[in-house]
PDB file of C-alpha atoms and ligand atoms in Angstrom:
ATOM      1  CA  UNK V   1     -24.499 103.462  96.130  1.00  0.00           C
ATOM      2  CA  UNK V   2     -22.101 103.954  93.307  1.00  0.00           C
ATOM      3  CA  UNK V   3     -19.340 106.501  93.925  1.00  0.00           C
ATOM      4  CA  UNK V   4     -18.611 106.970  90.247  1.00  0.00           C
ATOM      5  CA  UNK V   5     -20.076 109.294  87.615  1.00  0.00           C
ATOM      6  CA  UNK V   6     -20.283 106.151  85.486  1.00  0.00           C
ATOM      7  CA  UNK V   7     -22.243 103.496  87.364  1.00  0.00           C
ATOM      8  CA  UNK V   8     -22.407 100.604  84.941  1.00  0.00           C
ATOM      9  CA  UNK V   9     -19.859  98.400  83.234  1.00  0.00           C
ATOM     10  CA  UNK V  10     -20.403  95.929  80.443  1.00  0.00           C
ATOM     11  CA  UNK V  11     -18.056  92.984  80.065  1.00  0.00           C
ATOM     12  CA  UNK V  12     -18.487  90.902  76.902  1.00  0.00           C
ATOM     13  CA  UNK V  13     -17.631  87.264  77.644  1.00  0.00           C
ATOM     14  CA  UNK V  14     -19.453  85.328  74.939  1.00  0.00           C
ATOM     15  CA  UNK V  15     -16.351  84.657  72.819  1.00  0.00           C
ATOM     16  CA  UNK V  16     -15.553  81.032  72.076  1.00  0.00           C
ATOM     17  CA  UNK V  17     -11.925  81.244  73.150  1.00  0.00           C
ATOM     18  CA  UNK V  18     -10.738  79.264  70.126  1.00  0.00           C
ATOM     19  CA  UNK V  19      -7.213  80.699  70.443  1.00  0.00           C
ATOM     20  CA  UNK V  20      -6.864  78.664  73.629  1.00  0.00           C
ATOM     21  CA  UNK V  21      -8.154  75.313  72.423  1.00  0.00           C
ATOM     22  CA  UNK V  22      -8.134  72.649  73.686  1.00  0.00           C
ATOM     23  CA  UNK V  23      -8.308  74.118  77.221  1.00  0.00           C
ATOM     24  CA  UNK V  24     -11.393  76.146  76.345  1.00  0.00           C
ATOM     25  CA  UNK V  25     -13.318  73.188  74.934  1.00  0.00           C
ATOM     26  CA  UNK V  26     -15.480  72.938  78.057  1.00  0.00           C
ATOM     27  CA  UNK V  27     -14.298  75.953  80.037  1.00  0.00           C
ATOM     28  CA  UNK V  28     -14.649  79.689  79.382  1.00  0.00           C
ATOM     29  CA  UNK V  29     -11.360  81.385  78.552  1.00  0.00           C
ATOM     30  CA  UNK V  30     -12.216  84.064  81.104  1.00  0.00           C
ATOM     31  CA  UNK V  31     -11.774  81.410  83.810  1.00  0.00           C
ATOM     32  CA  UNK V  32      -8.133  80.726  82.893  1.00  0.00           C
ATOM     33  CA  UNK V  33      -6.097  81.288  86.049  1.00  0.00           C
ATOM     34  CA  UNK V  34      -3.792  84.271  86.183  1.00  0.00           C
ATOM     35  CA  UNK V  35      -1.685  83.111  89.139  1.00  0.00           C
ATOM     36  CA  UNK V  36      -4.551  82.214  91.496  1.00  0.00           C
ATOM     37  CA  UNK V  37      -7.562  84.146  90.256  1.00  0.00           C
ATOM     38  CA  UNK V  38      -9.475  83.716  87.024  1.00  0.00           C
ATOM     39  CA  UNK V  39      -8.621  86.432  84.500  1.00  0.00           C
ATOM     40  CA  UNK V  40     -12.169  87.808  84.622  1.00  0.00           C
ATOM     41  CA  UNK V  41     -11.891  88.584  88.334  1.00  0.00           C
ATOM     42  CA  UNK V  42      -9.105  91.120  87.698  1.00  0.00           C
ATOM     43  CA  UNK V  43     -11.353  92.885  85.206  1.00  0.00           C
ATOM     44  CA  UNK V  44     -14.341  93.001  87.556  1.00  0.00           C
ATOM     45  CA  UNK V  45     -12.077  94.253  90.361  1.00  0.00           C
ATOM     46  CA  UNK V  46     -10.794  97.027  88.096  1.00  0.00           C
ATOM     47  CA  UNK V  47     -14.350  98.241  87.467  1.00  0.00           C
ATOM     48  CA  UNK V  48     -15.236  98.048  91.153  1.00  0.00           C
ATOM     49  CA  UNK V  49     -12.049  99.932  92.111  1.00  0.00           C
ATOM     50  CA  UNK V  50     -13.294 103.069  90.303  1.00  0.00           C
ATOM     51  CA  UNK V  51     -16.669 102.955  92.031  1.00  0.00           C
ATOM     52  CA  UNK V  52     -18.681 101.076  89.396  1.00  0.00           C
ATOM     53  CA  UNK V  53     -21.079  98.783  91.222  1.00  0.00           C
ATOM     54  CA  UNK V  54     -23.322  97.462  88.459  1.00  0.00           C
ATOM     55  CA  UNK V  55     -21.725  94.991  86.103  1.00  0.00           C
ATOM     56  CA  UNK V  56     -23.388  93.334  83.157  1.00  0.00           C
ATOM     57  CA  UNK V  57     -21.712  90.338  81.577  1.00  0.00           C
ATOM     58  CA  UNK V  58     -22.691  89.468  78.042  1.00  0.00           C
ATOM     59  CA  UNK V  59     -22.420  85.699  78.119  1.00  0.00           C
ATOM     60  CA  UNK V  60     -23.086  82.766  75.849  1.00  0.00           C
ATOM     61  CA  UNK V  61     -23.156  78.992  75.918  1.00  0.00           C
ATOM     62  CA  UNK V  62     -20.505  77.290  78.045  1.00  0.00           C
ATOM     63  CA  UNK V  63     -20.215  80.190  80.499  1.00  0.00           C
ATOM     64  CA  UNK V  64     -21.896  78.741  83.601  1.00  0.00           C
ATOM     65  CA  UNK V  65     -18.565  78.645  85.450  1.00  0.00           C
ATOM     66  CA  UNK V  66     -18.433  82.446  85.338  1.00  0.00           C
ATOM     67  CA  UNK V  67     -21.755  82.826  87.106  1.00  0.00           C
ATOM     68  CA  UNK V  68     -20.718  80.201  89.645  1.00  0.00           C
ATOM     69  CA  UNK V  69     -17.460  81.990  90.328  1.00  0.00           C
ATOM     70  CA  UNK V  70     -19.173  85.247  91.292  1.00  0.00           C
ATOM     71  CA  UNK V  71     -21.800  83.472  93.380  1.00  0.00           C
ATOM     72  CA  UNK V  72     -21.573  82.205  96.949  1.00  0.00           C
ATOM     73  CA  UNK V  73     -20.712  78.591  97.757  1.00  0.00           C
ATOM     74  CA  UNK V  74     -22.343  78.097 101.191  1.00  0.00           C
ATOM     75  CA  UNK V  75     -21.107  74.500 101.622  1.00  0.00           C
ATOM     76  CA  UNK V  76     -17.467  75.472 100.969  1.00  0.00           C
ATOM     77  CA  UNK V  77     -17.814  78.523 103.216  1.00  0.00           C
ATOM     78  CA  UNK V  78     -19.179  76.309 106.020  1.00  0.00           C
ATOM     79  CA  UNK V  79     -16.333  73.809 105.646  1.00  0.00           C
ATOM     80  CA  UNK V  80     -13.665  76.517 105.776  1.00  0.00           C
ATOM     81  CA  UNK V  81     -15.417  78.203 108.693  1.00  0.00           C
ATOM     82  CA  UNK V  82     -15.532  74.916 110.634  1.00  0.00           C
ATOM     83  CA  UNK V  83     -11.798  74.496 110.017  1.00  0.00           C
ATOM     84  CA  UNK V  84     -11.142  78.084 111.112  1.00  0.00           C
ATOM     85  CA  UNK V  85      -9.393  78.772 107.801  1.00  0.00           C
ATOM     86  CA  UNK V  86     -10.193  82.472 107.590  1.00  0.00           C
ATOM     87  CA  UNK V  87      -7.616  83.179 104.873  1.00  0.00           C
ATOM     88  CA  UNK V  88      -9.143  80.772 102.359  1.00  0.00           C
ATOM     89  CA  UNK V  89     -12.639  81.814 103.413  1.00  0.00           C
ATOM     90  CA  UNK V  90     -11.798  85.437 102.598  1.00  0.00           C
ATOM     91  CA  UNK V  91     -10.266  84.344  99.271  1.00  0.00           C
ATOM     92  CA  UNK V  92     -13.458  82.643  98.119  1.00  0.00           C
ATOM     93  CA  UNK V  93     -15.732  85.373  99.448  1.00  0.00           C
ATOM     94  CA  UNK V  94     -13.820  88.108  97.643  1.00  0.00           C
ATOM     95  CA  UNK V  95     -15.407  87.263  94.298  1.00  0.00           C
ATOM     96  CA  UNK V  96     -18.992  87.321  95.536  1.00  0.00           C
ATOM     97  CA  UNK V  97     -18.728  90.755  97.098  1.00  0.00           C
ATOM     98  CA  UNK V  98     -17.946  92.592  93.885  1.00  0.00           C
ATOM     99  CA  UNK V  99     -21.037  94.688  93.334  1.00  0.00           C
ATOM    100  CA  UNK V 100     -24.163  93.655  91.504  1.00  0.00           C
ATOM    101  CA  UNK V 101     -23.379  91.301  88.652  1.00  0.00           C
ATOM    102  CA  UNK V 102     -26.007  90.695  85.975  1.00  0.00           C
ATOM    103  CA  UNK V 103     -25.953  88.420  82.976  1.00  0.00           C
ATOM    104  CA  UNK V 104     -27.537  88.586  79.573  1.00  0.00           C
ATOM    105  CA  UNK V 105     -26.936  86.074  76.816  1.00  0.00           C
ATOM    106  CA  UNK V 106     -25.769  87.081  73.395  1.00  0.00           C
ATOM    107  CA  UNK V 107     -27.134  83.936  71.767  1.00  0.00           C
ATOM    108  CA  UNK V 108     -25.448  84.309  68.445  1.00  0.00           C
ATOM    109  CA  UNK V 109     -21.976  85.915  68.786  1.00  0.00           C
ATOM    110  CA  UNK V 110     -22.041  88.424  65.946  1.00  0.00           C
ATOM    111  CA  UNK V 111     -19.155  90.588  67.096  1.00  0.00           C
ATOM    112  CA  UNK V 112     -18.175  93.053  69.790  1.00  0.00           C
ATOM    113  CA  UNK V 113     -20.601  95.710  68.537  1.00  0.00           C
ATOM    114  CA  UNK V 114     -23.430  93.202  68.750  1.00  0.00           C
ATOM    115  CA  UNK V 115     -22.352  92.203  72.279  1.00  0.00           C
ATOM    116  CA  UNK V 116     -22.470  95.843  73.385  1.00  0.00           C
ATOM    117  CA  UNK V 117     -25.886  96.248  71.787  1.00  0.00           C
ATOM    118  CA  UNK V 118     -27.149  93.406  73.990  1.00  0.00           C
ATOM    119  CA  UNK V 119     -26.535  95.755  76.958  1.00  0.00           C
ATOM    120  CA  UNK V 120     -28.876  98.460  75.654  1.00  0.00           C
ATOM    121  CA  UNK V 121     -31.876  97.702  77.839  1.00  0.00           C
ATOM    122  CA  UNK V 122     -29.798  97.246  80.994  1.00  0.00           C
ATOM    123  CA  UNK V 123     -27.684 100.356  80.504  1.00  0.00           C
ATOM    124  CA  UNK V 124     -30.454 102.721  79.409  1.00  0.00           C
ATOM    125  CA  UNK V 125     -29.624 106.334  78.739  1.00  0.00           C
ATOM    126  CA  UNK V 126     -26.404 106.898  80.660  1.00  0.00           C
ATOM    127  CA  UNK V 127     -22.681 106.686  79.906  1.00  0.00           C
ATOM    128  CA  UNK V 128     -21.178 103.274  80.637  1.00  0.00           C
ATOM    129  CA  UNK V 129     -17.841 101.488  80.619  1.00  0.00           C
ATOM    130  CA  UNK V 130     -16.934  98.492  78.475  1.00  0.00           C
ATOM    131  CA  UNK V 131     -14.074  96.286  79.630  1.00  0.00           C
ATOM    132  CA  UNK V 132     -12.644  93.490  77.498  1.00  0.00           C
ATOM    133  CA  UNK V 133     -11.255  90.552  79.399  1.00  0.00           C
ATOM    134  CA  UNK V 134      -8.176  89.983  77.236  1.00  0.00           C
ATOM    135  CA  UNK V 135      -6.495  93.100  78.594  1.00  0.00           C
ATOM    136  CA  UNK V 136      -5.518  93.366  82.235  1.00  0.00           C
ATOM    137  CA  UNK V 137      -4.459  96.765  83.539  1.00  0.00           C
ATOM    138  CA  UNK V 138      -2.105  96.890  86.507  1.00  0.00           C
ATOM    139  CA  UNK V 139      -4.043  97.918  89.604  1.00  0.00           C
ATOM    140  CA  UNK V 140      -1.383 100.547  90.369  1.00  0.00           C
ATOM    141  CA  UNK V 141      -2.061 102.380  87.104  1.00  0.00           C
ATOM    142  CA  UNK V 142      -5.058 104.616  86.596  1.00  0.00           C
ATOM    143  CA  UNK V 143      -6.826 104.291  83.301  1.00  0.00           C
ATOM    144  CA  UNK V 144     -10.553 103.811  83.735  1.00  0.00           C
ATOM    145  CA  UNK V 145     -10.887 106.697  86.197  1.00  0.00           C
ATOM    146  CA  UNK V 146      -9.061 108.997  83.736  1.00  0.00           C
ATOM    147  CA  UNK V 147     -11.371 107.856  80.956  1.00  0.00           C
ATOM    148  CA  UNK V 148     -14.445 108.548  83.078  1.00  0.00           C
ATOM    149  CA  UNK V 149     -13.161 112.061  83.751  1.00  0.00           C
ATOM    150  CA  UNK V 150     -12.654 112.653  80.024  1.00  0.00           C
ATOM    151  CA  UNK V 151     -16.146 111.337  79.245  1.00  0.00           C
ATOM    152  CA  UNK V 152     -17.633 113.700  81.810  1.00  0.00           C
ATOM    153  CA  UNK V 153     -15.606 116.645  80.510  1.00  0.00           C
ATOM    154  CA  UNK V 154     -16.332 116.076  76.807  1.00  0.00           C
ATOM    155  CA  UNK V 155     -19.767 114.454  76.859  1.00  0.00           C
ATOM    156  CA  UNK V 156     -18.645 112.095  74.093  1.00  0.00           C
ATOM    157  CA  UNK V 157     -17.215 108.578  74.050  1.00  0.00           C
ATOM    158  CA  UNK V 158     -13.711 107.623  75.143  1.00  0.00           C
ATOM    159  CA  UNK V 159     -11.372 104.836  74.043  1.00  0.00           C
ATOM    160  CA  UNK V 160      -8.148 103.668  75.668  1.00  0.00           C
ATOM    161  CA  UNK V 161      -5.221 103.820  73.263  1.00  0.00           C
ATOM    162  CA  UNK V 162      -1.724 102.440  73.457  1.00  0.00           C
ATOM    163  CA  UNK V 163       1.254 102.765  71.146  1.00  0.00           C
ATOM    164  CA  UNK V 164       2.201  99.423  69.642  1.00  0.00           C
ATOM    165  CA  UNK V 165       4.905  98.458  67.146  1.00  0.00           C
ATOM    166  CA  UNK V 166       3.470  99.139  63.705  1.00  0.00           C
ATOM    167  CA  UNK V 167       3.641  95.513  62.603  1.00  0.00           C
ATOM    168  CA  UNK V 168       1.261  94.612  65.447  1.00  0.00           C
ATOM    169  CA  UNK V 169      -1.438  97.141  64.614  1.00  0.00           C
ATOM    170  CA  UNK V 170      -3.386  94.635  62.485  1.00  0.00           C
ATOM    171  CA  UNK V 171      -4.442  92.896  65.723  1.00  0.00           C
ATOM    172  CA  UNK V 172      -6.280  96.008  66.963  1.00  0.00           C
ATOM    173  CA  UNK V 173      -8.617  98.829  66.193  1.00  0.00           C
ATOM    174  CA  UNK V 174      -6.455 101.784  65.166  1.00  0.00           C
ATOM    175  CA  UNK V 175      -7.103 105.494  65.798  1.00  0.00           C
ATOM    176  CA  UNK V 176      -6.324 108.629  63.829  1.00  0.00           C
ATOM    177  CA  UNK V 177      -5.942 111.370  66.441  1.00  0.00           C
ATOM    178  CA  UNK V 178      -4.888 114.959  67.095  1.00  0.00           C
ATOM    179  CA  UNK V 179      -3.798 116.579  70.332  1.00  0.00           C
ATOM    180  CA  UNK V 180      -6.296 118.750  72.210  1.00  0.00           C
ATOM    181  CA  UNK V 181      -4.562 121.952  73.362  1.00  0.00           C
ATOM    182  CA  UNK V 182      -4.006 122.021  77.096  1.00  0.00           C
ATOM    183  CA  UNK V 183      -5.564 118.594  77.668  1.00  0.00           C
ATOM    184  CA  UNK V 184      -4.094 115.194  78.400  1.00  0.00           C
ATOM    185  CA  UNK V 185      -6.479 113.409  76.049  1.00  0.00           C
ATOM    186  CA  UNK V 186      -6.607 113.330  72.260  1.00  0.00           C
ATOM    187  CA  UNK V 187      -9.426 113.794  69.791  1.00  0.00           C
ATOM    188  CA  UNK V 188     -10.194 110.782  67.611  1.00  0.00           C
ATOM    189  CA  UNK V 189     -11.033 111.657  64.006  1.00  0.00           C
ATOM    190  CA  UNK V 190     -11.138 108.203  62.545  1.00  0.00           C
ATOM    191  CA  UNK V 191     -11.016 104.562  63.590  1.00  0.00           C
ATOM    192  CA  UNK V 192     -10.285 101.492  61.546  1.00  0.00           C
ATOM    193  CA  UNK V 193     -10.610  97.911  62.701  1.00  0.00           C
ATOM    194  CA  UNK V 194      -7.474  95.789  62.289  1.00  0.00           C
ATOM    195  CA  UNK V 195      -5.817  97.599  59.371  1.00  0.00           C
ATOM    196  CA  UNK V 196      -2.766  96.290  57.554  1.00  0.00           C
ATOM    197  CA  UNK V 197       0.284  98.170  58.898  1.00  0.00           C
ATOM    198  CA  UNK V 198       0.712  99.965  55.558  1.00  0.00           C
ATOM    199  CA  UNK V 199      -2.859 101.298  55.705  1.00  0.00           C
ATOM    200  CA  UNK V 200      -2.894 102.164  59.419  1.00  0.00           C
ATOM    201  CA  UNK V 201      -3.391 105.870  60.204  1.00  0.00           C
ATOM    202  CA  UNK V 202      -1.136 105.562  63.293  1.00  0.00           C
ATOM    203  CA  UNK V 203       0.422 103.074  65.684  1.00  0.00           C
ATOM    204  CA  UNK V 204      -2.201 103.847  68.342  1.00  0.00           C
ATOM    205  CA  UNK V 205      -4.149 100.699  69.159  1.00  0.00           C
ATOM    206  CA  UNK V 206      -7.461 100.544  70.974  1.00  0.00           C
ATOM    207  CA  UNK V 207      -6.922  98.469  74.089  1.00  0.00           C
ATOM    208  CA  UNK V 208      -9.944  96.899  75.686  1.00  0.00           C
ATOM    209  CA  UNK V 209     -11.377  99.811  77.702  1.00  0.00           C
ATOM    210  CA  UNK V 210     -14.128 102.155  76.563  1.00  0.00           C
ATOM    211  CA  UNK V 211     -16.365 104.710  78.280  1.00  0.00           C
ATOM    212  CA  UNK V 212     -19.272 105.231  75.926  1.00  0.00           C
ATOM    213  CA  UNK V 213     -22.096 107.672  75.449  1.00  0.00           C
ATOM    214  CA  UNK V 214     -25.405 105.780  75.131  1.00  0.00           C
ATOM    215  CA  UNK V 215     -25.805 107.265  71.628  1.00  0.00           C
ATOM    216  CA  UNK V 216     -23.637 104.318  70.574  1.00  0.00           C
ATOM    217  CA  UNK V 217     -26.685 102.011  70.831  1.00  0.00           C
ATOM    218  CA  UNK V 218     -28.676 103.797  68.184  1.00  0.00           C
ATOM    219  CA  UNK V 219     -25.584 103.815  65.944  1.00  0.00           C
ATOM    220  CA  UNK V 220     -24.989 100.086  66.524  1.00  0.00           C
ATOM    221  CA  UNK V 221     -28.544  99.328  65.400  1.00  0.00           C
ATOM    222  CA  UNK V 222     -27.561 100.697  62.001  1.00  0.00           C
ATOM    223  CA  UNK V 223     -23.995  99.415  61.832  1.00  0.00           C
ATOM    224  CA  UNK V 224     -23.549  96.809  59.128  1.00  0.00           C
ATOM    225  CA  UNK V 225     -21.284  93.806  59.543  1.00  0.00           C
ATOM    226  CA  UNK V 226     -17.695  94.902  58.967  1.00  0.00           C
ATOM    227  CA  UNK V 227     -14.360  93.178  59.285  1.00  0.00           C
ATOM    228  CA  UNK V 228     -14.686  89.409  59.690  1.00  0.00           C
ATOM    229  CA  UNK V 229     -18.422  89.652  58.922  1.00  0.00           C
ATOM    230  CA  UNK V 230     -18.980  90.927  62.475  1.00  0.00           C
ATOM    231  CA  UNK V 231     -20.699  94.044  63.815  1.00  0.00           C
ATOM    232  CA  UNK V 232     -17.707  96.040  64.983  1.00  0.00           C
ATOM    233  CA  UNK V 233     -17.768  98.482  67.892  1.00  0.00           C
ATOM    234  CA  UNK V 234     -14.911 100.286  66.132  1.00  0.00           C
ATOM    235  CA  UNK V 235     -17.179 101.027  63.143  1.00  0.00           C
ATOM    236  CA  UNK V 236     -19.932 102.454  65.377  1.00  0.00           C
ATOM    237  CA  UNK V 237     -17.356 104.665  67.106  1.00  0.00           C
ATOM    238  CA  UNK V 238     -16.095 105.832  63.730  1.00  0.00           C
ATOM    239  CA  UNK V 239     -19.634 107.126  63.060  1.00  0.00           C
ATOM    240  CA  UNK V 240     -19.755 108.856  66.459  1.00  0.00           C
ATOM    241  CA  UNK V 241     -16.313 110.401  65.912  1.00  0.00           C
ATOM    242  CA  UNK V 242     -17.735 112.298  62.924  1.00  0.00           C
ATOM    243  CA  UNK V 243     -20.945 113.336  64.620  1.00  0.00           C
ATOM    244  CA  UNK V 244     -21.409 116.771  66.118  1.00  0.00           C
ATOM    245  CA  UNK V 245     -23.816 117.639  68.917  1.00  0.00           C
ATOM    246  CA  UNK V 246     -25.424 115.424  71.574  1.00  0.00           C
ATOM    247  CA  UNK V 247     -23.545 112.150  72.018  1.00  0.00           C
ATOM    248  CA  UNK V 248     -21.054 112.905  69.261  1.00  0.00           C
ATOM    249  CA  UNK V 249     -17.274 113.022  69.476  1.00  0.00           C
ATOM    250  CA  UNK V 250     -14.756 110.335  70.372  1.00  0.00           C
ATOM    251  CA  UNK V 251     -11.704 110.982  72.510  1.00  0.00           C
ATOM    252  CA  UNK V 252      -8.705 108.881  73.439  1.00  0.00           C
ATOM    253  CA  UNK V 253      -6.703 108.433  76.613  1.00  0.00           C
ATOM    254  CA  UNK V 254      -3.218 107.234  75.683  1.00  0.00           C
ATOM    255  CA  UNK V 255      -2.201 104.666  78.276  1.00  0.00           C
ATOM    256  CA  UNK V 256       1.483 104.446  79.161  1.00  0.00           C
ATOM    257  CA  UNK V 257       1.183 102.116  82.132  1.00  0.00           C
ATOM    258  CA  UNK V 258       1.382  98.381  82.607  1.00  0.00           C
ATOM    259  CA  UNK V 259      -0.957  96.261  80.511  1.00  0.00           C
ATOM    260  CA  UNK V 260      -0.975  92.491  80.478  1.00  0.00           C
ATOM    261  CA  UNK V 261      -2.400  90.934  77.353  1.00  0.00           C
ATOM    262  CA  UNK V 262      -3.980  87.530  77.947  1.00  0.00           C
ATOM    263  CA  UNK V 263      -5.468  87.189  74.462  1.00  0.00           C
ATOM    264  CA  UNK V 264      -3.348  84.335  73.122  1.00  0.00           C
ATOM    265  CA  UNK V 265      -1.285  81.499  74.560  1.00  0.00           C
ATOM    266  CA  UNK V 266       2.124  83.179  74.488  1.00  0.00           C
ATOM    267  CA  UNK V 267       1.032  86.574  75.807  1.00  0.00           C
ATOM    268  CA  UNK V 268      -1.082  84.833  78.452  1.00  0.00           C
ATOM    269  CA  UNK V 269       1.971  82.895  79.693  1.00  0.00           C
ATOM    270  CA  UNK V 270       4.000  86.110  79.831  1.00  0.00           C
ATOM    271  CA  UNK V 271       1.220  87.840  81.785  1.00  0.00           C
ATOM    272  CA  UNK V 272       1.064  85.015  84.323  1.00  0.00           C
ATOM    273  CA  UNK V 273       4.838  85.060  84.887  1.00  0.00           C
ATOM    274  CA  UNK V 274       4.938  88.876  85.109  1.00  0.00           C
ATOM    275  CA  UNK V 275       2.210  88.949  87.731  1.00  0.00           C
ATOM    276  CA  UNK V 276       3.506  85.901  89.596  1.00  0.00           C
ATOM    277  CA  UNK V 277       6.984  87.337  90.178  1.00  0.00           C
ATOM    278  CA  UNK V 278       5.330  90.336  91.858  1.00  0.00           C
ATOM    279  CA  UNK V 279       3.665  88.186  94.510  1.00  0.00           C
ATOM    280  CA  UNK V 280       4.955  88.489  98.059  1.00  0.00           C
ATOM    281  CA  UNK V 281       4.389  84.804  98.869  1.00  0.00           C
ATOM    282  CA  UNK V 282       6.561  83.307  96.128  1.00  0.00           C
ATOM    283  CA  UNK V 283       7.720  86.074  93.806  1.00  0.00           C
ATOM    284  CA  UNK V 284      11.336  86.034  94.980  1.00  0.00           C
ATOM    285  CA  UNK V 285      11.541  82.222  94.760  1.00  0.00           C
ATOM    286  CA  UNK V 286      10.042  82.191  91.298  1.00  0.00           C
ATOM    287  CA  UNK V 287      12.405  84.939  90.134  1.00  0.00           C
ATOM    288  CA  UNK V 288      15.504  83.032  91.242  1.00  0.00           C
ATOM    289  CA  UNK V 289      14.121  79.768  89.804  1.00  0.00           C
ATOM    290  CA  UNK V 290      13.541  81.541  86.483  1.00  0.00           C
ATOM    291  CA  UNK V 291      17.084  82.932  86.509  1.00  0.00           C
ATOM    292  CA  UNK V 292      18.490  79.418  87.079  1.00  0.00           C
ATOM    293  CA  UNK V 293      16.153  77.983  84.468  1.00  0.00           C
ATOM    294  CA  UNK V 294      17.321  80.444  81.836  1.00  0.00           C
ATOM    295  CA  UNK V 295      20.985  80.117  82.871  1.00  0.00           C
ATOM    296  CA  UNK V 296      20.541  76.382  82.465  1.00  0.00           C
ATOM    297  CA  UNK V 297      19.571  76.812  78.818  1.00  0.00           C
ATOM    298  CA  UNK V 298      15.867  76.560  79.727  1.00  0.00           C
ATOM    299  CA  UNK V 299      16.269  72.910  80.654  1.00  0.00           C
ATOM    300  CA  UNK V 300      14.187  71.588  83.521  1.00  0.00           C
ATOM    301  CA  UNK V 301      16.355  70.903  86.567  1.00  0.00           C
ATOM    302  CA  UNK V 302      16.923  67.177  87.122  1.00  0.00           C
ATOM    303  CA  UNK V 303      16.225  67.398  90.872  1.00  0.00           C
ATOM    304  CA  UNK V 304      12.732  67.792  92.322  1.00  0.00           C
ATOM    305  CA  UNK V 305      13.442  71.343  93.487  1.00  0.00           C
TER     306      UNK V 305
HETATM  307  C1  G1P X 401     -11.390  93.985  69.925  1.00  0.00           C
HETATM  308  C2  G1P X 401     -11.713  95.245  69.143  1.00  0.00           C
HETATM  309  C3  G1P X 401     -10.436  95.944  68.711  1.00  0.00           C
HETATM  310  C4  G1P X 401      -9.558  96.215  69.920  1.00  0.00           C
HETATM  311  C5  G1P X 401      -9.299  94.913  70.711  1.00  0.00           C
HETATM  312  C6  G1P X 401      -8.596  95.224  72.016  1.00  0.00           C
HETATM  313  O1  G1P X 401     -10.795  93.054  69.052  1.00  0.00           O
HETATM  314  O2  G1P X 401     -12.525  94.907  68.031  1.00  0.00           O
HETATM  315  O3  G1P X 401     -10.739  97.145  68.048  1.00  0.00           O
HETATM  316  O4  G1P X 401      -8.335  96.780  69.506  1.00  0.00           O
HETATM  317  O5  G1P X 401     -10.535  94.260  71.020  1.00  0.00           O
HETATM  318  O6  G1P X 401      -8.253  94.054  72.695  1.00  0.00           O
HETATM  319  P1  G1P X 401     -10.593  91.498  69.448  1.00  0.00           P
HETATM  320  O7  G1P X 401      -9.320  91.427  70.209  1.00  0.00           O
HETATM  321  O8  G1P X 401     -11.784  91.099  70.251  1.00  0.00           O
HETATM  322  O9  G1P X 401     -10.506  90.771  68.131  1.00  0.00           O
END
């Protein structure tokens, strides 16, 4: 039984991962390791940690490895059991005990809005979360649970926002907001997908977490292709932001915690290092190696240390 007011999460994973080529030629980008777990596992764990127990992945071609990762591997389990290696056994079993995971294929990737629309039948008429795999939220920071509370309180849809340097806003959906007296969330009046910095209504970027009213489906059915020729979730939310009554209204939770972007090669490498130095097993060693590495002018040490 779900312990959350929002029971279902949708995770779009049909993207081609072209920013990571060539590594994503035959492997989904969601399977890229972040230290020792694929990036997607952090996202599923985040949903499960707030009590969501029904997860729908919107997949596409080339994504078999994702389904395999969240499935059992009886032969490997038996081998580890025979060896008495309970630590590794627990590590591989962790990913197949993460709630009910369902898959639906997007077929033709026509944008994030289209991916969300593919979840319509599975989600039905209840609020649901959408989590994008490029953003990892530190497990010590609460975001999704706050967003669920705001959705329940307002009855509308909720986006996660984060302040970014203005010159970076063109990589994100951008929100025009006002404070709501006495509340920790903001009201969203307008949303624009990837504006030029000069045209951006603010420096508040949508990061990849949403808690949506199911009214978004009907709006998505009528949302025309927008930026990049794709059906944009941002455009559907712009319509909902202006709507009054049942299912209308969009609100924002401004996140000030730790977010790790894994959306391109450089930010991915930074995310891996940031999370790796926090690990008990080797964090301290890695930290001192990094300090030496930098002190050494970022030259590889000549020894085999
Ligand atoms: C998508 C959304 C964008 C949002 C971003 C967050 O863009 O369309 O509004 O700011 O995710 O990561 P994408 O990064 O998929 O191009």
